[in-house]
Short mmCIF file of C-alpha atoms in Angstrom, two decimals:
data_model
loop_
_atom_site.label_atom_id
_atom_site.label_comp_id
_atom_site.label_asym_id
_atom_site.label_seq_id
_atom_site.Cartn_x
_atom_site.Cartn_y
_atom_site.Cartn_z
CA MET A 1 274.61 210.46 165.31
CA ASN A 2 273.31 214.11 166.08
CA SER A 3 271.87 215.60 169.53
CA ASP A 4 268.50 215.45 168.20
CA SER A 5 268.44 211.75 167.79
CA ASP A 6 270.22 211.33 171.10
CA LEU A 7 267.34 213.33 172.83
CA GLN A 8 264.51 211.15 171.17
CA ILE A 9 266.41 207.92 172.20
CA ALA A 10 266.72 209.19 175.80
CA GLY A 11 263.61 211.13 176.17
CA ASP A 12 263.10 214.10 178.20
CA ILE A 13 264.31 213.75 181.66
CA LEU A 14 261.68 215.97 182.83
CA GLU A 15 258.96 213.68 181.71
CA VAL A 16 260.53 211.22 184.17
CA PRO A 17 259.74 212.52 187.68
CA HIS A 18 261.01 209.44 189.45
CA LEU A 19 264.41 210.13 188.22
CA LEU A 20 264.63 213.68 189.28
CA GLN A 21 266.24 214.43 192.67
CA ALA A 22 264.22 216.46 195.10
CA PRO A 23 265.64 219.85 195.70
CA ARG A 24 267.57 220.15 198.78
CA GLU A 25 266.19 222.75 201.21
CA HIS A 26 269.86 224.00 202.29
CA PRO A 27 273.16 223.78 200.36
CA ALA A 28 275.51 220.99 201.13
CA THR A 29 278.21 221.14 198.49
CA VAL A 30 280.63 224.04 197.67
CA ALA A 31 278.97 224.60 194.42
CA GLU A 32 275.71 224.89 196.06
CA PHE A 33 277.07 227.47 198.61
CA VAL A 34 278.13 229.56 195.66
CA GLY A 35 274.95 229.32 194.34
CA LEU A 36 273.29 230.24 197.55
CA ALA A 37 275.66 233.47 197.78
CA ARG A 38 274.78 234.12 194.02
CA SER A 39 271.01 233.94 194.58
CA ILE A 40 271.11 236.10 197.73
CA ALA A 41 273.36 238.66 195.67
CA ALA A 42 270.86 238.91 192.70
CA ASP A 43 267.95 239.60 195.23
CA ARG A 44 268.84 243.08 196.38
CA GLY A 45 265.41 243.52 198.09
CA ARG A 46 266.60 240.79 200.41
CA TRP A 47 269.37 242.55 201.83
CA GLU A 48 270.02 246.23 200.51
CA HIS A 49 267.47 247.74 203.05
CA LEU A 50 269.51 246.06 205.99
CA VAL A 51 273.02 247.60 205.04
CA ARG A 52 274.20 250.28 207.67
CA TYR A 53 277.49 252.01 207.45
CA ASP A 54 279.48 252.83 210.44
CA ALA A 55 282.66 254.84 210.29
CA THR A 56 283.89 253.68 213.76
CA THR A 57 283.55 250.10 213.28
CA ARG A 58 282.88 247.57 210.44
CA TRP A 59 279.10 246.79 210.61
CA TYR A 60 277.82 243.02 210.01
CA HIS A 61 274.53 241.34 210.21
CA ARG A 62 273.92 237.50 210.12
CA LEU A 63 271.36 237.35 207.23
CA ARG A 64 270.72 233.54 207.35
CA THR A 65 271.50 230.23 209.23
CA GLY A 66 271.06 226.81 208.29
CA PRO A 67 272.36 223.29 209.11
CA GLY A 68 276.02 223.80 209.38
CA TYR A 69 276.34 227.23 207.68
CA GLU A 70 275.65 230.96 208.12
CA VAL A 71 275.27 233.83 205.68
CA TRP A 72 276.71 237.35 206.64
CA LEU A 73 276.18 240.74 205.34
CA LEU A 74 279.23 243.49 205.85
CA SER A 75 279.72 246.91 205.07
CA TRP A 76 282.96 248.65 204.57
CA VAL A 77 283.36 252.38 204.62
CA PRO A 78 286.78 253.56 202.92
CA GLY A 79 289.69 252.52 204.84
CA GLN A 80 288.14 249.76 206.82
CA GLY A 81 289.67 246.35 206.71
CA SER A 82 289.31 242.93 208.63
CA GLY A 83 293.02 242.66 209.71
CA LEU A 84 295.00 239.54 208.72
CA HIS A 85 292.91 236.34 209.63
CA ASP A 86 291.56 232.95 208.78
CA HIS A 87 288.45 231.36 209.43
CA GLY A 88 289.51 228.55 211.56
CA GLY A 89 287.76 225.19 210.58
CA SER A 90 285.30 226.96 208.23
CA SER A 91 285.14 227.20 204.51
CA GLY A 92 283.70 230.16 202.88
CA VAL A 93 282.45 232.18 199.85
CA LEU A 94 282.90 235.78 199.95
CA THR A 95 280.84 237.87 197.26
CA VAL A 96 281.11 241.56 196.77
CA LEU A 97 277.70 242.99 196.34
CA ASP A 98 278.56 246.67 196.16
CA GLY A 99 281.54 248.74 195.42
CA GLU A 100 285.17 247.38 195.50
CA LEU A 101 287.38 245.63 198.10
CA THR A 102 291.07 244.46 198.29
CA GLU A 103 292.03 241.09 199.28
CA ARG A 104 295.64 240.54 200.59
CA THR A 105 297.30 237.15 200.97
CA GLU A 106 300.75 235.76 201.29
CA ARG A 107 300.84 235.67 197.26
CA GLY A 108 299.77 239.29 196.85
CA LYS A 109 296.77 241.35 196.67
CA ARG A 110 293.77 241.49 194.24
CA VAL A 111 290.87 243.96 193.68
CA LEU A 112 287.69 242.44 193.99
CA ALA A 113 284.91 244.48 192.32
CA SER A 114 281.31 244.10 192.43
CA GLY A 115 279.91 240.48 191.60
CA VAL A 116 283.42 238.87 192.14
CA GLN A 117 283.22 235.80 194.36
CA ARG A 118 286.12 234.06 196.27
CA VAL A 119 285.82 230.55 197.59
CA PHE A 120 288.20 229.58 200.41
CA ALA A 121 289.22 226.45 202.76
CA PRO A 122 289.57 226.19 206.35
CA GLY A 123 292.76 227.97 207.43
CA TYR A 124 293.10 230.31 204.37
CA ALA A 125 294.50 233.56 205.74
CA HIS A 126 293.58 236.75 204.16
CA GLU A 127 292.91 240.57 205.14
CA VAL A 128 290.09 242.37 203.18
CA VAL A 129 290.24 246.28 202.98
CA ASN A 130 288.13 248.89 201.43
CA ASP A 131 290.89 250.82 199.58
CA ALA A 132 288.49 252.54 197.38
CA LEU A 133 286.93 256.22 197.96
CA GLU A 134 283.48 254.67 198.08
CA PRO A 135 281.70 252.05 200.42
CA ALA A 136 281.37 248.72 199.72
CA VAL A 137 279.20 245.75 200.91
CA SER A 138 280.03 241.90 201.00
CA LEU A 139 278.32 238.68 201.54
CA HIS A 140 279.96 235.79 203.42
CA VAL A 141 278.93 232.19 203.67
CA TYR A 142 280.59 230.18 206.32
CA PHE A 143 280.41 226.47 206.41
CA PRO A 144 280.41 225.24 208.90
CA GLY A 145 279.15 228.34 210.69
CA LEU A 146 282.11 230.47 211.82
CA THR A 147 283.22 229.62 215.26
CA ASP A 148 286.77 230.83 215.26
CA MET A 149 288.50 233.74 213.50
CA PRO A 150 292.18 233.64 214.76
CA MET A 151 294.10 236.81 213.84
CA HIS A 152 297.73 236.92 212.22
CA THR A 153 300.52 239.00 212.78
CA ARG A 154 302.41 240.81 210.00
CA LEU A 155 305.65 239.67 209.14
CA ARG A 156 308.39 241.70 207.19
CA SER A 157 310.55 240.29 204.40
CA ALA A 158 314.46 240.57 204.61
CA GLU A 159 313.98 243.92 202.86
CA GLY A 160 311.75 245.33 205.33
CA THR A 161 308.73 244.99 203.15
CA PRO A 162 305.51 243.83 204.88
CA VAL A 163 304.04 240.64 203.97
CA ALA A 164 300.49 239.48 204.45
CA CYS A 165 300.95 236.14 206.37
CA ALA A 166 302.73 234.94 209.28
CA ALA A 167 301.25 231.53 209.01
CA PRO A 168 303.65 228.81 207.73
CA THR A 169 302.97 228.34 204.12
CA PRO A 170 303.14 225.02 201.97
CA TYR A 171 303.48 226.71 198.96
CA GLY A 172 307.05 228.02 199.02
CA PRO A 173 308.40 231.44 199.54
CA VAL A 174 306.02 234.17 200.65
CA ASP A 175 305.11 236.91 198.05
CA THR A 176 305.50 240.58 199.54
CA VAL A 177 302.72 242.71 198.99
CA ARG A 178 303.35 246.39 197.95
CA SER A 179 301.19 249.10 199.30
#
């Protein structure tokens, strides 16, 4: 049996409107929040004119809210960082829109280039820093909306090397982050 026969037997779902689900006005699943972030990222005209760069503090702007979520636009000049933190009871999607950011966690560090997305669960601790020589812009979707952002202190390993997370970890030994 080939796919043409299957299609002929099953018919075209678009021809049966009563079987289609109505599109949601707001996202409700992780995949839909990722899709929301991608659609906003792709529509530069929606956010690019809003971006400001501030050498004294990180700039941020709440771009959108909906039932149970918020979308934030952030800019990062070289050297700016978030400090080590988690997002309380919120999950999130971080999308790099322009430039490059470095994410540090208990497992090490990773460079996030423009277009990269990171999805995280409540309690995920990380530090985001612009280690590059050019400014960066990122988009953050939090669900539910961000109400708490606990800061964490840095720990040092037995060798004195800084590690990225002070929270207890269920993942085993803490990896060190090399500067």
